[in-house]
CSV table of C-alpha atoms and ligand atoms in Angstrom, one decimal:
chain,number,residue,atom,x,y,z
A,797,MET,CA,-50.0,74.7,67.9
A,798,SER,CA,-53.5,74.5,69.0
A,799,THR,CA,-55.7,72.1,66.9
A,800,PRO,CA,-59.5,72.3,66.6
A,801,ALA,CA,-59.6,69.1,68.7
A,802,SER,CA,-57.6,70.5,71.6
A,803,GLU,CA,-59.7,73.7,71.5
A,804,SER,CA,-63.0,71.7,71.7
A,805,LEU,CA,-61.5,69.7,74.6
A,806,ARG,CA,-60.6,72.9,76.5
A,807,GLU,CA,-64.1,74.2,75.8
A,808,ALA,CA,-65.7,70.9,77.1
A,809,GLU,CA,-63.6,71.1,80.2
A,810,ALA,CA,-64.6,74.7,80.8
A,811,GLN,CA,-68.3,73.8,80.6
A,812,PRO,CA,-70.1,73.4,84.0
A,813,GLN,CA,-71.5,69.9,84.6
A,814,ALA,CA,-74.8,69.6,82.8
A,815,PRO,CA,-77.7,69.9,85.3
A,816,ARG,CA,-79.0,66.5,86.4
A,817,MET,CA,-82.6,65.6,85.6
A,818,SER,CA,-85.1,65.2,88.4
A,819,ARG,CA,-86.6,61.8,89.1
A,820,ASP,CA,-89.9,62.9,87.6
A,821,GLU,CA,-88.3,64.2,84.4
A,822,VAL,CA,-86.4,60.9,83.8
A,823,LEU,CA,-89.5,58.9,84.3
A,824,ARG,CA,-91.6,61.2,82.1
A,825,LYS,CA,-88.9,61.0,79.3
A,826,HIS,CA,-88.6,57.2,79.8
A,827,LYS,CA,-92.3,56.9,79.1
A,828,GLN,CA,-92.3,59.3,76.2
A,829,TYR,CA,-89.2,58.2,74.3
A,830,LEU,CA,-88.7,54.5,75.1
A,831,PHE,CA,-90.6,51.5,73.8
A,832,PRO,CA,-93.2,50.7,76.4
A,833,CYS,CA,-92.1,47.0,76.3
A,834,VAL,CA,-89.0,48.0,78.2
A,835,VAL,CA,-90.6,47.6,81.6
A,836,THR,CA,-89.2,48.7,85.0
A,837,TYR,CA,-89.5,47.1,88.4
A,838,TYR,CA,-91.6,48.6,91.3
A,839,THR,CA,-94.9,50.4,91.7
A,840,GLU,CA,-92.9,53.6,91.8
A,841,PRO,CA,-90.0,53.0,89.4
A,842,LEU,CA,-86.5,53.5,90.7
A,843,VAL,CA,-84.1,55.8,88.8
A,844,ALA,CA,-80.6,54.5,89.3
A,845,ALA,CA,-77.9,57.2,89.6
A,846,ARG,CA,-74.6,55.7,90.9
A,847,GLY,CA,-73.1,52.6,92.4
A,848,GLU,CA,-70.2,51.6,94.7
A,849,MET,CA,-69.5,47.9,95.3
A,850,GLN,CA,-72.6,46.3,96.9
A,851,TYR,CA,-74.5,49.6,97.0
A,852,LEU,CA,-76.6,51.4,94.5
A,853,TRP,CA,-78.0,55.0,94.9
A,854,ASP,CA,-81.1,56.3,93.3
A,855,ILE,CA,-81.3,59.8,91.8
A,856,GLU,CA,-82.7,61.2,95.0
A,857,GLY,CA,-79.6,60.0,96.9
A,858,ARG,CA,-81.1,56.9,98.7
A,859,ARG,CA,-78.7,54.1,99.2
A,860,TYR,CA,-79.7,50.5,98.6
A,861,LEU,CA,-78.0,47.2,99.3
A,862,ASP,CA,-78.0,45.6,95.8
A,863,PHE,CA,-78.9,41.9,95.8
A,864,PHE,CA,-79.7,41.8,92.1
A,865,GLY,CA,-76.7,43.4,90.5
A,866,GLY,CA,-78.4,44.7,87.3
A,867,ILE,CA,-79.7,41.2,86.5
A,868,LEU,CA,-76.7,39.0,87.7
A,869,THR,CA,-74.2,41.3,85.9
A,870,VAL,CA,-72.3,43.2,88.6
A,871,SER,CA,-70.1,40.3,89.6
A,872,VAL,CA,-67.5,42.1,91.7
A,873,GLY,CA,-69.3,45.2,92.9
A,874,HIS,CA,-70.4,48.4,91.2
A,875,CYS,CA,-67.4,50.4,90.0
A,876,HIS,CA,-64.9,48.0,91.4
A,877,PRO,CA,-61.7,50.1,91.5
A,878,LYS,CA,-59.5,47.6,89.5
A,879,VAL,CA,-62.1,47.2,86.7
A,880,THR,CA,-62.8,50.9,86.6
A,881,ALA,CA,-59.1,51.8,86.4
A,882,ARG,CA,-58.5,49.4,83.5
A,883,ILE,CA,-61.5,50.8,81.6
A,884,LYS,CA,-60.3,54.4,82.1
A,885,GLN,CA,-56.8,53.5,80.9
A,886,GLN,CA,-58.1,51.7,77.8
A,887,VAL,CA,-60.6,54.5,76.9
A,888,GLU,CA,-57.6,56.9,76.8
A,889,ARG,CA,-55.5,54.5,74.8
A,890,LEU,CA,-57.7,52.8,72.2
A,891,PRO,CA,-61.5,52.5,72.7
A,892,HIS,CA,-62.3,50.8,69.4
A,893,ALA,CA,-60.5,48.9,66.7
A,894,SER,CA,-63.1,46.4,65.3
A,895,THR,CA,-62.4,42.9,64.4
A,896,VAL,CA,-60.5,43.8,61.2
A,897,TYR,CA,-57.4,44.4,63.4
A,898,ALA,CA,-56.1,42.0,66.0
A,899,THR,CA,-55.6,43.6,69.4
A,900,GLU,CA,-53.6,42.6,72.4
A,901,GLU,CA,-56.7,43.1,74.6
A,902,MET,CA,-58.9,40.8,72.6
A,903,VAL,CA,-56.4,37.9,72.5
A,904,ALA,CA,-55.5,38.3,76.1
A,905,LEU,CA,-59.1,37.8,77.1
A,906,ALA,CA,-59.6,34.9,74.7
A,907,GLU,CA,-56.5,33.2,76.2
A,908,THR,CA,-57.8,33.7,79.7
A,909,LEU,CA,-61.2,32.2,78.8
A,910,ALA,CA,-59.4,29.2,77.3
A,911,ARG,CA,-57.7,28.7,80.7
A,912,ILE,CA,-60.8,29.0,82.9
A,913,THR,CA,-63.4,27.2,80.8
A,914,PRO,CA,-63.9,23.5,81.3
A,915,GLY,CA,-62.6,20.7,79.1
A,916,ARG,CA,-61.3,21.6,75.6
A,917,LEU,CA,-63.1,24.9,75.1
A,918,GLU,CA,-60.5,27.1,73.6
A,919,LYS,CA,-61.7,29.4,70.9
A,920,SER,CA,-63.9,32.5,71.4
A,921,PHE,CA,-66.2,34.5,69.3
A,922,PHE,CA,-66.9,37.8,70.9
A,923,THR,CA,-70.2,39.8,70.6
A,924,ASN,CA,-72.1,42.3,72.7
A,925,SER,CA,-74.8,40.3,74.4
A,926,GLY,CA,-76.0,36.9,75.5
A,927,THR,CA,-78.5,36.9,72.7
A,928,GLU,CA,-75.8,37.1,70.1
A,929,ALA,CA,-73.7,34.5,71.9
A,930,ASN,CA,-76.6,32.1,71.7
A,931,GLU,CA,-77.3,33.0,68.0
A,932,ALA,CA,-73.7,32.3,67.1
A,933,ALA,CA,-73.7,29.0,69.1
A,934,VAL,CA,-76.7,27.6,67.3
A,935,LEU,CA,-75.5,28.7,63.9
A,936,LEU,CA,-72.1,27.1,64.6
A,937,ALA,CA,-73.8,23.9,65.8
A,938,ARG,CA,-75.8,23.7,62.6
A,939,MET,CA,-72.7,24.1,60.5
A,940,TYR,CA,-70.7,21.6,62.5
A,941,SER,CA,-73.3,18.9,62.7
A,942,GLY,CA,-75.1,19.3,59.3
A,943,ASN,CA,-78.3,19.0,61.3
A,944,PHE,CA,-80.9,21.8,61.8
A,945,ASP,CA,-83.0,20.9,64.8
A,946,VAL,CA,-82.2,22.2,68.3
A,947,VAL,CA,-83.7,21.0,71.5
A,948,ALA,CA,-84.2,23.6,74.2
A,949,LEU,CA,-86.1,23.5,77.5
A,950,ARG,CA,-89.5,24.8,78.6
A,951,TYR,CA,-89.1,27.7,81.0
A,952,GLY,CA,-85.8,28.6,79.3
A,953,TYR,CA,-84.8,32.1,78.3
A,954,SER,CA,-82.3,32.7,75.5
A,955,GLY,CA,-82.5,36.3,74.6
A,956,HIS,CA,-84.4,38.9,72.6
A,957,SER,CA,-83.6,38.2,68.9
A,958,LEU,CA,-86.1,36.1,66.8
A,959,LEU,CA,-84.0,32.9,67.1
A,960,ALA,CA,-83.3,33.5,70.8
A,961,LYS,CA,-87.0,34.1,71.3
A,962,SER,CA,-87.9,30.9,69.5
A,963,LEU,CA,-85.5,29.0,71.8
A,964,THR,CA,-87.2,30.7,74.8
A,965,ALA,CA,-90.1,28.9,76.3
A,966,LEU,CA,-91.8,31.5,78.5
A,967,SER,CA,-94.9,32.9,76.9
A,968,ASN,CA,-94.4,36.5,78.1
A,969,TRP,CA,-91.1,36.7,76.2
A,970,ARG,CA,-92.5,35.1,73.0
A,971,LYS,CA,-95.4,37.3,72.0
A,972,SER,CA,-96.4,37.9,68.4
A,973,GLY,CA,-94.5,36.6,65.4
A,974,VAL,CA,-92.2,34.2,67.3
A,975,ILE,CA,-92.2,30.8,65.6
A,976,SER,CA,-90.0,27.9,66.7
A,977,VAL,CA,-88.9,26.5,63.4
A,978,GLY,CA,-86.2,23.9,64.0
A,979,VAL,CA,-86.6,24.2,67.8
A,980,ALA,CA,-88.3,21.6,69.9
A,981,HIS,CA,-88.9,22.2,73.6
A,982,ALA,CA,-88.6,19.3,76.1
A,983,VAL,CA,-90.0,19.5,79.7
A,984,ASN,CA,-87.7,21.1,82.2
A,985,PRO,CA,-86.2,19.6,85.4
A,986,TYR,CA,-88.4,21.6,87.7
A,987,CYS,CA,-88.6,19.4,90.8
A,988,TYR,CA,-90.9,21.8,92.8
A,989,ARG,CA,-93.5,21.6,90.0
A,990,CYS,CA,-92.6,18.5,88.2
A,991,PRO,CA,-94.0,18.6,84.7
A,992,LEU,CA,-94.4,14.8,84.8
A,993,HIS,CA,-96.0,14.9,88.3
A,994,LEU,CA,-93.3,12.7,89.7
A,995,SER,CA,-91.0,13.1,92.7
A,996,TYR,CA,-87.2,13.0,92.9
A,997,PRO,CA,-85.4,10.7,93.2
A,998,SER,CA,-88.0,7.9,92.7
A,999,CYS,CA,-88.8,9.6,89.3
A,1000,GLY,CA,-85.5,8.2,87.9
A,1001,VAL,CA,-85.0,11.7,86.4
A,1002,ALA,CA,-87.6,11.0,83.8
A,1003,CYS,CA,-87.4,14.6,82.6
A,1004,ALA,CA,-83.9,13.8,81.2
A,1005,GLU,CA,-85.5,10.9,79.2
A,1006,ASP,CA,-88.0,13.4,77.7
A,1007,ILE,CA,-85.1,14.8,75.7
A,1008,GLU,CA,-84.9,11.5,73.8
A,1009,GLU,CA,-88.6,11.4,73.3
A,1010,THR,CA,-88.6,14.9,72.0
A,1011,ILE,CA,-85.8,14.2,69.6
A,1012,ARG,CA,-87.6,11.1,68.3
A,1013,THR,CA,-91.0,12.8,67.9
A,1014,ALA,CA,-90.5,16.5,67.3
A,1015,THR,CA,-87.3,16.6,65.3
A,1016,SER,CA,-86.0,14.9,62.1
A,1017,GLY,CA,-84.3,12.4,64.4
A,1018,GLY,CA,-80.9,14.0,64.3
A,1019,ILE,CA,-80.1,17.3,66.1
A,1020,ALA,CA,-77.6,20.1,65.8
A,1021,ALA,CA,-77.6,20.9,69.5
A,1022,PHE,CA,-79.2,20.8,72.9
A,1023,LEU,CA,-79.1,24.3,74.4
A,1024,ALA,CA,-79.9,24.9,78.0
A,1025,GLU,CA,-79.1,27.2,81.0
A,1026,THR,CA,-77.4,25.2,83.7
A,1027,ILE,CA,-79.8,26.9,86.2
A,1028,GLN,CA,-82.8,28.4,84.4
A,1029,GLY,CA,-82.6,32.1,85.3
A,1030,ALA,CA,-85.6,34.1,84.0
A,1031,GLY,CA,-87.6,30.8,84.4
A,1032,GLY,CA,-87.2,31.1,88.2
A,1033,PHE,CA,-83.7,29.8,89.3
A,1034,ILE,CA,-84.7,26.2,88.5
A,1035,VAL,CA,-81.8,23.8,89.5
A,1036,PRO,CA,-81.8,20.4,87.7
A,1037,PRO,CA,-81.1,17.3,89.8
A,1038,ARG,CA,-77.5,16.2,90.0
A,1039,GLU,CA,-77.8,13.4,87.5
A,1040,TYR,CA,-79.7,15.4,84.9
A,1041,PHE,CA,-77.1,16.9,82.6
A,1042,LYS,CA,-74.9,13.7,82.4
A,1043,MET,CA,-78.0,11.8,81.3
A,1044,VAL,CA,-78.9,14.5,78.8
A,1045,PHE,CA,-75.3,14.6,77.4
A,1046,THR,CA,-75.4,10.9,76.6
A,1047,ILE,CA,-78.7,11.3,74.7
A,1048,VAL,CA,-77.5,14.4,72.8
A,1049,LYS,CA,-74.4,12.6,71.6
A,1050,LYS,CA,-76.5,9.6,70.5
A,1051,TYR,CA,-78.4,11.9,68.1
A,1052,GLY,CA,-75.4,13.8,66.7
A,1053,GLY,CA,-75.8,17.0,68.6
A,1054,LEU,CA,-73.6,19.5,70.4
A,1055,PHE,CA,-74.1,20.3,74.0
A,1056,ILE,CA,-74.4,24.1,74.5
A,1057,ALA,CA,-74.4,25.3,78.0
A,1058,ASP,CA,-75.9,28.8,78.3
A,1059,GLU,CA,-73.9,30.3,81.1
A,1060,VAL,CA,-75.1,33.9,80.7
A,1061,GLN,CA,-76.4,33.9,84.2
A,1062,THR,CA,-74.5,31.1,85.8
A,1063,GLY,CA,-71.0,32.0,84.5
A,1064,PHE,CA,-68.0,33.5,86.2
A,1065,GLY,CA,-68.3,32.0,89.6
A,1066,ARG,CA,-72.0,32.9,90.3
A,1067,THR,CA,-72.8,29.3,91.4
A,1068,GLY,CA,-69.8,29.1,93.7
A,1069,LYS,CA,-66.7,26.9,93.7
A,1070,HIS,CA,-66.4,26.7,89.9
A,1071,TRP,CA,-66.2,29.2,87.1
A,1072,PHE,CA,-69.2,27.8,85.3
A,1073,GLY,CA,-72.4,26.2,86.4
A,1074,ILE,CA,-72.1,23.1,84.2
A,1075,GLU,CA,-69.0,22.1,86.1
A,1076,HIS,CA,-71.2,21.2,89.1
A,1077,TRP,CA,-72.8,18.5,86.8
A,1078,GLU,CA,-69.4,17.2,85.6
A,1079,VAL,CA,-70.3,17.6,81.9
A,1080,GLU,CA,-67.9,19.0,79.4
A,1081,PRO,CA,-70.0,21.1,76.9
A,1082,ASP,CA,-69.0,21.6,73.3
A,1083,ILE,CA,-69.9,25.2,73.5
A,1084,ILE,CA,-70.4,27.7,76.3
A,1085,THR,CA,-72.3,30.9,75.8
A,1086,THR,CA,-71.8,33.7,78.3
A,1087,ALA,CA,-72.3,37.5,78.8
A,1088,LYS,CA,-73.8,39.4,81.8
A,1089,GLY,CA,-71.3,39.0,84.7
A,1090,MET,CA,-68.3,38.5,82.5
A,1091,ALA,CA,-67.3,42.1,82.3
A,1092,ASN,CA,-69.0,43.5,85.5
A,1093,GLY,CA,-71.4,45.6,83.6
A,1094,THR,CA,-69.8,46.5,80.3
A,1095,PRO,CA,-71.6,45.0,77.3
A,1096,VAL,CA,-70.2,41.7,76.2
A,1097,GLY,CA,-71.0,38.3,74.9
A,1098,ALA,CA,-68.9,35.3,74.1
A,1099,THR,CA,-69.4,32.0,72.4
A,1100,ILE,CA,-66.6,29.6,73.4
A,1101,ALA,CA,-66.1,26.3,71.6
A,1102,THR,CA,-63.7,23.5,71.1
A,1103,PRO,CA,-61.2,24.0,68.2
A,1104,GLU,CA,-62.9,21.5,65.9
A,1105,VAL,CA,-66.3,23.0,66.4
A,1106,ALA,CA,-65.0,26.6,66.0
A,1107,ASN,CA,-63.1,25.6,62.9
A,1108,ALA,CA,-66.3,24.3,61.3
A,1109,PHE,CA,-67.7,27.9,60.9
A,1110,LYS,CA,-68.2,28.3,57.1
A,1111,GLY,CA,-67.8,31.7,55.4
A,1112,LEU,CA,-67.1,34.9,57.2
A,1113,THR,CA,-68.7,36.6,60.1
A,1114,ILE,CA,-68.2,39.9,62.0
A,1115,SER,CA,-69.3,41.7,65.1
A,1116,THR,CA,-68.1,45.3,64.9
A,1117,PHE,CA,-68.0,45.7,68.6
A,1118,GLY,CA,-67.1,42.1,69.5
A,1119,GLY,CA,-63.9,41.9,71.4
A,1120,ASN,CA,-63.9,45.7,71.8
A,1121,PRO,CA,-60.7,46.7,73.7
A,1122,VAL,CA,-62.5,48.5,76.5
A,1123,THR,CA,-64.9,45.5,77.1
A,1124,SER,CA,-62.0,43.1,76.8
A,1125,VAL,CA,-59.9,44.7,79.5
A,1126,ALA,CA,-63.0,45.0,81.7
A,1127,ALA,CA,-63.7,41.3,81.3
A,1128,LYS,CA,-60.1,40.4,82.0
A,1129,ALA,CA,-59.9,42.6,85.0
A,1130,THR,CA,-63.2,41.1,86.3
A,1131,ILE,CA,-61.7,37.6,86.0
A,1132,GLU,CA,-58.5,38.8,87.8
A,1133,VAL,CA,-60.5,40.2,90.6
A,1134,ILE,CA,-62.4,36.9,91.0
A,1135,GLU,CA,-59.1,35.1,91.2
A,1136,GLU,CA,-57.3,37.6,93.4
A,1137,GLU,CA,-60.1,38.0,95.9
A,1138,HIS,CA,-60.8,34.2,95.9
A,1139,LEU,CA,-64.4,34.8,94.9
A,1140,LEU,CA,-65.2,31.3,93.7
A,1141,ASP,CA,-64.7,30.2,97.3
A,1142,ASN,CA,-66.4,33.3,98.7
A,1143,ALA,CA,-69.5,32.7,96.5
A,1144,HIS,CA,-69.6,29.1,97.7
A,1145,ARG,CA,-69.1,29.9,101.4
A,1146,VAL,CA,-71.2,33.0,101.7
A,1147,GLY,CA,-73.8,31.4,99.4
A,1148,ALA,CA,-74.1,28.4,101.8
A,1149,TYR,CA,-74.5,30.8,104.7
A,1150,PHE,CA,-77.2,32.8,102.7
A,1151,ARG,CA,-79.0,29.6,101.9
A,1152,GLN,CA,-79.2,28.5,105.5
A,1153,LYS,CA,-80.6,31.9,106.4
A,1154,LEU,CA,-83.2,31.7,103.6
A,1155,GLU,CA,-84.3,28.3,104.7
A,1156,ALA,CA,-84.8,29.7,108.2
A,1157,LEU,CA,-86.9,32.4,106.7
A,1158,GLN,CA,-89.0,29.8,105.0
A,1159,GLN,CA,-89.7,28.1,108.3
A,1160,LYS,CA,-91.0,31.4,109.6
A,1161,HIS,CA,-93.0,32.7,106.5
A,1162,ALA,CA,-95.6,30.4,104.8
A,1163,LEU,CA,-95.4,32.5,101.7
A,1164,ILE,CA,-92.0,30.9,100.8
A,1165,GLY,CA,-92.9,27.6,99.1
A,1166,ASP,CA,-89.4,26.7,97.9
A,1167,VAL,CA,-85.8,27.9,98.4
A,1168,ARG,CA,-83.4,26.9,95.7
A,1169,GLY,CA,-80.2,27.9,93.9
A,1170,MET,CA,-76.5,27.5,94.1
A,1171,GLY,CA,-73.8,29.8,95.5
A,1172,LEU,CA,-74.8,33.4,95.2
A,1173,MET,CA,-77.7,32.6,92.9
A,1174,GLN,CA,-80.6,31.9,95.3
A,1175,GLY,CA,-84.3,32.0,94.6
A,1176,LEU,CA,-87.5,32.0,96.7
A,1177,GLU,CA,-90.7,30.7,95.1
A,1178,LEU,CA,-93.6,32.5,96.7
A,1179,VAL,CA,-97.0,30.7,96.9
A,1180,LYS,CA,-100.4,31.5,98.3
A,1181,ASP,CA,-100.7,28.0,99.9
A,1182,ARG,CA,-97.9,25.5,100.4
A,1183,LYS,CA,-100.2,22.6,99.7
A,1184,THR,CA,-101.7,23.8,96.4
A,1185,LYS,CA,-98.5,25.7,95.5
A,1186,GLU,CA,-100.7,28.4,93.9
A,1187,PRO,CA,-98.3,31.1,92.7
A,1188,ALA,CA,-98.3,34.5,94.5
A,1189,PRO,CA,-97.3,37.1,92.0
A,1190,GLU,CA,-99.1,40.0,93.7
A,1191,ALA,CA,-97.4,39.2,97.0
A,1192,THR,CA,-94.1,39.0,95.1
A,1193,ASN,CA,-94.6,42.5,93.9
A,1194,GLN,CA,-95.5,43.7,97.4
A,1195,PHE,CA,-92.5,42.0,98.8
A,1196,MET,CA,-90.2,43.7,96.3
A,1197,ASP,CA,-91.7,47.1,97.1
A,1198,ARG,CA,-91.3,46.6,100.8
A,1199,CYS,CA,-87.7,45.4,100.5
A,1200,ARG,CA,-87.0,48.5,98.5
A,1201,ASP,CA,-88.6,50.7,101.1
A,1202,HIS,CA,-86.2,49.2,103.6
A,1203,GLY,CA,-83.2,49.7,101.3
A,1204,LEU,CA,-82.8,46.3,99.6
A,1205,LEU,CA,-82.9,45.6,95.9
A,1206,ILE,CA,-83.9,42.1,94.7
A,1207,GLY,CA,-85.1,40.6,91.4
A,1208,LYS,CA,-87.9,38.4,90.3
A,1209,GLY,CA,-88.7,35.8,87.6
A,1210,GLY,CA,-90.6,32.6,86.9
A,1211,LEU,CA,-93.4,31.8,84.5
A,1212,TYR,CA,-95.9,33.4,87.0
A,1213,GLY,CA,-93.7,36.2,88.2
A,1214,ASN,CA,-93.6,34.7,91.7
A,1215,VAL,CA,-89.9,33.8,92.1
A,1216,ILE,CA,-87.6,36.1,93.9
A,1217,ARG,CA,-84.1,36.2,92.4
A,1218,LEU,CA,-81.2,37.0,94.7
A,1219,SER,CA,-77.8,37.6,93.1
A,1220,PRO,CA,-75.5,39.9,95.1
A,1221,PRO,CA,-71.9,40.7,94.0
A,1222,LEU,CA,-69.6,37.7,94.5
A,1223,ASN,CA,-67.5,39.6,97.1
A,1224,ILE,CA,-70.2,40.3,99.7
A,1225,ARG,CA,-69.7,39.2,103.3
A,1226,GLU,CA,-71.9,37.4,105.8
A,1227,SER,CA,-72.7,40.8,107.3
A,1228,ASP,CA,-74.3,41.9,104.0
A,1229,VAL,CA,-76.4,38.7,104.0
A,1230,ASP,CA,-77.4,39.3,107.6
A,1231,GLN,CA,-78.6,42.8,106.7
A,1232,ALA,CA,-80.5,41.6,103.5
A,1233,VAL,CA,-82.2,38.7,105.4
A,1234,GLU,CA,-83.2,41.1,108.2
A,1235,ILE,CA,-84.9,43.3,105.7
A,1236,MET,CA,-86.5,40.4,103.9
A,1237,ASP,CA,-87.9,39.2,107.2
A,1238,LYS,CA,-89.4,42.6,108.0
A,1239,ALA,CA,-90.8,42.9,104.5
A,1240,LEU,CA,-92.4,39.5,104.5
A,1241,GLY,CA,-94.2,40.5,107.7
A,1242,GLN,CA,-95.7,43.4,105.8
A,1243,VAL,CA,-97.0,41.5,102.8
A,1244,SER,CA,-100.7,40.5,102.6
A,1245,VAL,CA,-101.5,37.5,100.6
B,341,LIG,C1,-79.7,32.6,80.3
B,341,LIG,C2,-79.8,33.8,79.4
B,341,LIG,N1,-79.4,33.7,78.1
B,341,LIG,C3,-79.3,34.7,77.3
B,341,LIG,C4,-79.7,36.0,77.7
B,341,LIG,C5,-79.7,37.1,76.8
B,341,LIG,O1,-78.7,38.0,77.1
B,341,LIG,P1,-78.7,39.5,76.7
B,341,LIG,O2,-79.8,40.2,77.4
B,341,LIG,O3,-77.3,40.0,77.1
B,341,LIG,O4,-78.9,39.6,75.2
B,341,LIG,C6,-80.2,36.2,79.0
B,341,LIG,C7,-80.6,37.5,79.5
B,341,LIG,O5,-81.2,37.7,80.5
B,341,LIG,C8,-80.2,35.1,79.9
B,341,LIG,O6,-80.6,35.2,81.1
């Protein structure tokens, strides 16, 4: 017997594909119907239409080598066949259940996360974004510790909610109505522009000691948590010295706090060799927050804690879409691909190759003041003059435009908008790096400072 549902399915199948919009139409509607604060890259905005592994096509059919991956999110390539197949199967079986029912998909992902996260991290709370992951982590730390104050770092980015914005310390992302109640910001470990005007290693990593000074002066003297990205992402791929987090960990514990590692950008092999950035610093965090690259582009967030911390959550909580079956299978498939294709090693090896090529570019182009990063998370800080280190944001925009003209997509960040962020999929090869560096070389030659 034919049901109304099967009739409407037949009808939908009989419909011709809806006509695609033109580039101009998309941009006109973007301007008309979206909040203007949702800014796009490039002098002539790009309209993304489809992706396949390391390539992205715009709506006019131009192919680009994608070295930004939708802000460090496309971990294993656009539409990776394994991830796509799992998503399709799940959409046809059960796209949604909510957290009022247990599902096999959700617990299988949680079990996998317990296996790959460092130390005793074992229990997950799933949400839809990095912002929510950080919100949940801070709330949990306050419940666990009985303290309220949180120490975060200048140049940090934690998300777009009010609490996440108050943790954030980049003025562009904190406009109007953002007040950091219960959040104190310490100086960040930014060796290229040391906030304490010292030099590593003779500085003795004094920036780590500033955490203690901040706790003593800008909090009640006891803290709920210290929250930081292991490599500051939006702040401009700022990599702390190797002693930094161990020193900070000792201080945080002395004042009763939990150590929260924000791995939204650095998670899932991005930094090479390890699953999570913090593992490079040999610290076992109490909580990891993650999102972006975890599910290769499907919306996800996770707050992963030790059992005693997770068990301290008082009352109830819910996230309707948290642990959604489609997202959960996408995340698990992404993790499997990283394991099957040995991508922790690939990110380490190809990342080192990439770094060497970027340092060679720096020798050739005075615009590049600093090269930094880990694995396949590499940044270039562009400056007008290497001595004064005056930031070069206009040249950064020109450079991005020229790279795009030659078929390469890259990102940017930094307080001054002068840091190029490079984050290709973890399964790229040396030949992709060669191509990207060749384009960057050509583009740098076309930038006027
Ligand atoms: C380090 C870090 N934390 C948190 C967030 C917020 O994540 P989302 O945009 O998924 O809310 C971001 C986003 O860029 C981030 O880079």
